[in-house]
PDB file of C-alpha atoms in Angstrom:
ATOM      1  CA  PRO W 479     -24.285   3.050  69.291  1.00 38.00           C
ATOM      2  CA  CYS W 480     -27.822   4.133  70.152  1.00 39.00           C
ATOM      3  CA  ALA W 481     -30.400   1.732  71.447  1.00 39.00           C
ATOM      4  CA  LEU W 482     -33.437   1.062  69.279  1.00 38.00           C
ATOM      5  CA  GLY W 483     -36.104   3.759  69.945  1.00 41.00           C
ATOM      6  CA  ALA W 484     -33.702   6.190  71.498  1.00 50.00           C
ATOM      7  CA  ALA W 485     -34.092   9.758  70.309  1.00 70.00           C
ATOM      8  CA  LEU W 486     -31.435  11.090  68.029  1.00 76.00           C
ATOM      9  CA  LYS W 487     -29.202  13.468  69.927  1.00 81.00           C
ATOM     10  CA  LYS W 488     -28.192  16.582  68.145  1.00 80.00           C
ATOM     11  CA  ASN W 489     -24.668  16.736  69.502  1.00 80.00           C
ATOM     12  CA  THR W 490     -23.648  13.365  67.920  1.00 82.00           C
ATOM     13  CA  LYS W 491     -21.721  12.673  64.727  1.00 82.00           C
ATOM     14  CA  ALA W 492     -24.547  10.452  63.640  1.00 81.00           C
ATOM     15  CA  TYR W 493     -26.976  13.336  63.820  1.00 85.00           C
ATOM     16  CA  ARG W 494     -24.615  15.726  62.028  1.00 87.00           C
ATOM     17  CA  MET W 495     -24.208  13.219  59.199  1.00 88.00           C
ATOM     18  CA  LEU W 496     -27.923  12.476  58.870  1.00 90.00           C
ATOM     19  CA  ALA W 497     -28.764  16.196  59.174  1.00 91.00           C
ATOM     20  CA  CYS W 498     -26.314  17.056  56.512  1.00 92.00           C
ATOM     21  CA  ASP W 499     -28.018  14.566  54.203  1.00 91.00           C
ATOM     22  CA  ALA W 500     -31.432  15.988  55.253  1.00 93.00           C
ATOM     23  CA  CYS W 501     -30.231  19.496  54.461  1.00 94.00           C
ATOM     24  CA  ARG W 502     -28.971  18.553  51.028  1.00 93.00           C
ATOM     25  CA  ILE W 503     -32.039  16.395  50.097  1.00 94.00           C
ATOM     26  CA  VAL W 504     -34.534  19.115  51.297  1.00 96.00           C
ATOM     27  CA  MET W 505     -32.691  22.040  49.759  1.00 96.00           C
ATOM     28  CA  GLU W 506     -31.948  20.252  46.382  1.00 95.00           C
ATOM     29  CA  LYS W 507     -35.722  19.601  45.912  1.00 95.00           C
ATOM     30  CA  LEU W 508     -36.698  23.151  47.224  1.00 96.00           C
ATOM     31  CA  ALA W 509     -34.003  24.686  44.878  1.00 95.00           C
ATOM     32  CA  LYS W 510     -35.580  22.923  41.814  1.00 95.00           C
ATOM     33  CA  ASP W 511     -39.071  24.130  42.893  1.00 94.00           C
ATOM     34  CA  VAL W 512     -37.995  27.759  43.500  1.00 93.00           C
ATOM     35  CA  ARG W 513     -36.197  27.863  40.166  1.00 93.00           C
ATOM     36  CA  TYR W 514     -39.246  26.610  38.369  1.00 94.00           C
ATOM     37  CA  LEU W 515     -41.548  29.072  40.200  1.00 92.00           C
ATOM     38  CA  SER W 516     -39.125  31.952  39.376  1.00 89.00           C
ATOM     39  CA  GLU W 517     -39.068  30.955  35.691  1.00 90.00           C
ATOM     40  CA  VAL W 518     -42.821  31.076  35.524  1.00 92.00           C
ATOM     41  CA  GLN W 519     -43.007  34.172  37.720  1.00 90.00           C
ATOM     42  CA  LYS W 520     -44.954  32.534  40.528  1.00 91.00           C
ATOM     43  CA  VAL W 521     -44.479  32.605  44.268  1.00 92.00           C
ATOM     44  CA  TRP W 522     -45.655  30.196  46.973  1.00 93.00           C
ATOM     45  CA  PRO W 523     -47.549  31.836  49.761  1.00 93.00           C
ATOM     46  CA  ASP W 524     -46.012  31.160  53.236  1.00 93.00           C
ATOM     47  CA  SER W 525     -48.753  28.576  53.954  1.00 95.00           C
ATOM     48  CA  VAL W 526     -47.740  26.522  50.863  1.00 95.00           C
ATOM     49  CA  LEU W 527     -44.039  26.795  51.739  1.00 95.00           C
ATOM     50  CA  ASP W 528     -44.867  25.680  55.351  1.00 94.00           C
ATOM     51  CA  GLU W 529     -46.725  22.725  53.975  1.00 95.00           C
ATOM     52  CA  ARG W 530     -43.985  21.912  51.517  1.00 94.00           C
ATOM     53  CA  LEU W 531     -41.367  21.950  54.337  1.00 94.00           C
ATOM     54  CA  ALA W 532     -43.691  19.745  56.569  1.00 91.00           C
ATOM     55  CA  LEU W 533     -43.890  17.114  53.776  1.00 94.00           C
ATOM     56  CA  SER W 534     -40.157  17.266  52.766  1.00 94.00           C
ATOM     57  CA  CYS W 535     -39.118  14.591  55.291  1.00 94.00           C
ATOM     58  CA  ASN W 536     -41.420  12.093  53.641  1.00 93.00           C
ATOM     59  CA  ASP W 537     -39.026  12.102  50.688  1.00 92.00           C
ATOM     60  CA  PRO W 538     -37.787   8.341  50.120  1.00 92.00           C
ATOM     61  CA  GLN W 539     -34.308   9.600  49.755  1.00 91.00           C
ATOM     62  CA  HIS W 540     -34.150  10.050  53.538  1.00 90.00           C
ATOM     63  CA  PRO W 541     -32.974   6.869  55.317  1.00 86.00           C
ATOM     64  CA  SER W 542     -36.099   5.594  57.212  1.00 85.00           C
ATOM     65  CA  GLY W 543     -36.004   5.965  60.988  1.00 86.00           C
ATOM     66  CA  SER W 544     -33.180   8.145  62.092  1.00 88.00           C
ATOM     67  CA  GLY W 545     -32.794   9.787  58.659  1.00 90.00           C
ATOM     68  CA  THR W 546     -36.458  10.993  58.851  1.00 92.00           C
ATOM     69  CA  GLU W 547     -35.979  12.056  62.510  1.00 92.00           C
ATOM     70  CA  ALA W 548     -32.897  14.041  61.601  1.00 92.00           C
ATOM     71  CA  CYS W 549     -34.821  15.636  58.769  1.00 94.00           C
ATOM     72  CA  GLN W 550     -37.571  16.687  61.131  1.00 93.00           C
ATOM     73  CA  LEU W 551     -35.124  18.125  63.591  1.00 93.00           C
ATOM     74  CA  PHE W 552     -33.357  19.944  60.720  1.00 94.00           C
ATOM     75  CA  ILE W 553     -36.697  21.514  59.616  1.00 95.00           C
ATOM     76  CA  ALA W 554     -37.721  22.425  63.184  1.00 94.00           C
ATOM     77  CA  ASP W 555     -34.409  24.184  63.716  1.00 94.00           C
ATOM     78  CA  HIS W 556     -34.020  25.893  60.333  1.00 95.00           C
ATOM     79  CA  ALA W 557     -37.531  26.390  58.882  1.00 95.00           C
ATOM     80  CA  LYS W 558     -37.204  30.156  59.301  1.00 95.00           C
ATOM     81  CA  LEU W 559     -33.832  30.328  57.544  1.00 96.00           C
ATOM     82  CA  ILE W 560     -35.046  27.961  54.691  1.00 96.00           C
ATOM     83  CA  LYS W 561     -38.084  30.147  54.104  1.00 95.00           C
ATOM     84  CA  LEU W 562     -35.891  33.257  54.061  1.00 94.00           C
ATOM     85  CA  GLU W 563     -33.743  31.581  51.476  1.00 93.00           C
ATOM     86  CA  ALA W 564     -36.652  30.752  49.186  1.00 93.00           C
ATOM     87  CA  ASN W 565     -38.371  34.058  49.663  1.00 92.00           C
ATOM     88  CA  ALA W 566     -35.094  35.906  48.825  1.00 91.00           C
ATOM     89  CA  ARG W 567     -35.434  34.454  45.310  1.00 90.00           C
ATOM     90  CA  TRP W 568     -38.867  35.976  44.818  1.00 88.00           C
ATOM     91  CA  ASP W 569     -38.064  39.380  46.325  1.00 86.00           C
ATOM     92  CA  GLU W 570     -37.240  41.863  43.571  1.00 87.00           C
ATOM     93  CA  ASP W 571     -35.214  44.005  46.182  1.00 90.00           C
ATOM     94  CA  SER W 572     -33.073  41.063  47.249  1.00 86.00           C
ATOM     95  CA  GLU W 573     -29.532  40.443  45.926  1.00 89.00           C
ATOM     96  CA  GLU W 574     -30.566  36.841  45.502  1.00 89.00           C
ATOM     97  CA  PHE W 575     -33.661  37.653  43.320  1.00 87.00           C
ATOM     98  CA  GLU W 576     -34.170  34.896  40.719  1.00 83.00           C
ATOM     99  CA  GLU W 577     -30.738  33.270  41.530  1.00 88.00           C
ATOM    100  CA  ASP W 578     -30.609  29.521  42.210  1.00 92.00           C
ATOM    101  CA  ILE W 579     -30.300  28.363  45.781  1.00 94.00           C
ATOM    102  CA  ASN W 580     -26.728  27.243  46.327  1.00 94.00           C
ATOM    103  CA  VAL W 581     -27.384  24.047  48.253  1.00 94.00           C
ATOM    104  CA  ALA W 582     -23.754  23.391  49.345  1.00 92.00           C
ATOM    105  CA  GLU W 583     -23.385  27.048  50.465  1.00 93.00           C
ATOM    106  CA  PHE W 584     -26.650  26.821  52.460  1.00 95.00           C
ATOM    107  CA  CYS W 585     -25.817  23.516  54.162  1.00 94.00           C
ATOM    108  CA  GLU W 586     -22.152  24.292  54.791  1.00 91.00           C
ATOM    109  CA  GLU W 587     -22.081  28.026  55.617  1.00 92.00           C
ATOM    110  CA  LYS W 588     -25.589  29.125  56.529  1.00 93.00           C
ATOM    111  CA  VAL W 589     -26.778  26.302  58.767  1.00 93.00           C
ATOM    112  CA  ARG W 590     -23.276  24.865  59.352  1.00 90.00           C
ATOM    113  CA  LEU W 591     -24.281  21.233  59.033  1.00 88.00           C
ATOM    114  CA  CYS W 592     -22.094  19.962  56.325  1.00 87.00           C
ATOM    115  CA  GLY W 593     -18.599  21.120  57.331  1.00 75.00           C
ATOM    116  CA  GLU W 594     -15.416  20.845  55.266  1.00 63.00           C
ATOM    117  CA  HIS W 595     -14.427  17.627  57.048  1.00 56.00           C
ATOM    118  CA  GLU W 596     -17.962  16.252  57.560  1.00 54.00           C
ATOM    119  CA  LYS W 597     -19.694  14.232  54.990  1.00 54.00           C
ATOM    120  CA  GLY W 598     -23.296  13.006  54.859  1.00 51.00           C
ATOM    121  CA  LEU W 599     -24.070   9.320  55.056  1.00 56.00           C
ATOM    122  CA  ASN W 600     -25.348   9.325  51.397  1.00 55.00           C
ATOM    123  CA  HIS W 601     -22.080  11.030  50.370  1.00 55.00           C
ATOM    124  CA  MET W 602     -19.991   8.384  52.190  1.00 53.00           C
ATOM    125  CA  ILE W 603     -22.066   5.462  50.715  1.00 55.00           C
ATOM    126  CA  GLY W 604     -21.776   7.044  47.223  1.00 56.00           C
ATOM    127  CA  GLU W 605     -17.998   7.348  47.616  1.00 57.00           C
ATOM    128  CA  ALA W 606     -17.663   3.812  48.779  1.00 55.00           C
ATOM    129  CA  ASN W 607     -19.728   2.595  45.810  1.00 58.00           C
ATOM    130  CA  ARG W 608     -17.544   4.553  43.424  1.00 63.00           C
ATOM    131  CA  LYS W 609     -14.389   3.056  44.896  1.00 66.00           C
ATOM    132  CA  GLU W 610     -15.832  -0.456  44.771  1.00 68.00           C
ATOM    133  CA  LYS W 611     -16.813  -0.010  41.086  1.00 72.00           C
ATOM    134  CA  ALA W 612     -13.344   1.407  40.195  1.00 66.00           C
ATOM    135  CA  LEU W 613     -11.609  -1.625  41.923  1.00 72.00           C
ATOM    136  CA  LYS W 614     -13.980  -4.100  40.156  1.00 78.00           C
ATOM    137  CA  GLU W 615     -13.182  -2.453  36.813  1.00 75.00           C
ATOM    138  CA  GLU W 616      -9.484  -2.455  37.502  1.00 77.00           C
ATOM    139  CA  LYS W 617      -9.543  -6.168  38.371  1.00 81.00           C
ATOM    140  CA  GLU W 618     -11.539  -7.027  35.261  1.00 79.00           C
ATOM    141  CA  GLU W 619      -9.057  -5.011  33.139  1.00 80.00           C
ATOM    142  CA  LYS W 620      -6.185  -6.908  34.659  1.00 81.00           C
ATOM    143  CA  GLU W 621      -7.899 -10.293  33.959  1.00 80.00           C
ATOM    144  CA  ARG W 622      -8.553  -9.209  30.262  1.00 79.00           C
ATOM    145  CA  ALA W 623      -4.891  -8.239  29.984  1.00 80.00           C
ATOM    146  CA  LYS W 624      -3.816 -11.591  31.319  1.00 80.00           C
ATOM    147  CA  LYS W 625      -5.974 -13.415  28.758  1.00 80.00           C
ATOM    148  CA  VAL W 626      -4.456 -11.298  25.945  1.00 79.00           C
ATOM    149  CA  ARG W 627      -0.956 -12.306  26.958  1.00 76.00           C
ATOM    150  CA  SER W 628      -1.723 -16.031  27.317  1.00 70.00           C
TER     151      SER W 628
END
């Protein structure tokens, strides 16, 4: 466990989980923007894309504290690749011209943050919530069945 105020270390499982979430959050928002811009045949200049990336860690979906820090490290390490990914959708000579950004492929294969056996924190929380809901529904169904029999 890291002490309060300690910097998030990149070689830790905690960083990888938070960075995986950061990648998905940043790239899902960017993918929507890029899709819209492609549909209206517009392109962001590099300055706007840089500004957009700089602001992307302010998204409330990132867990505050370490989640924001992981996002900032993710952007610092991968800004060039993220920009290439977006720009490829606007380049008529690119194979990815006007294609949607594949967030899972980008985060798993291109930046190698969300591996096959690695899950982001948000994914794990979502999974736990789904299991909890399913167990609650199963329990309620058993109680209803019991009432019907008695």
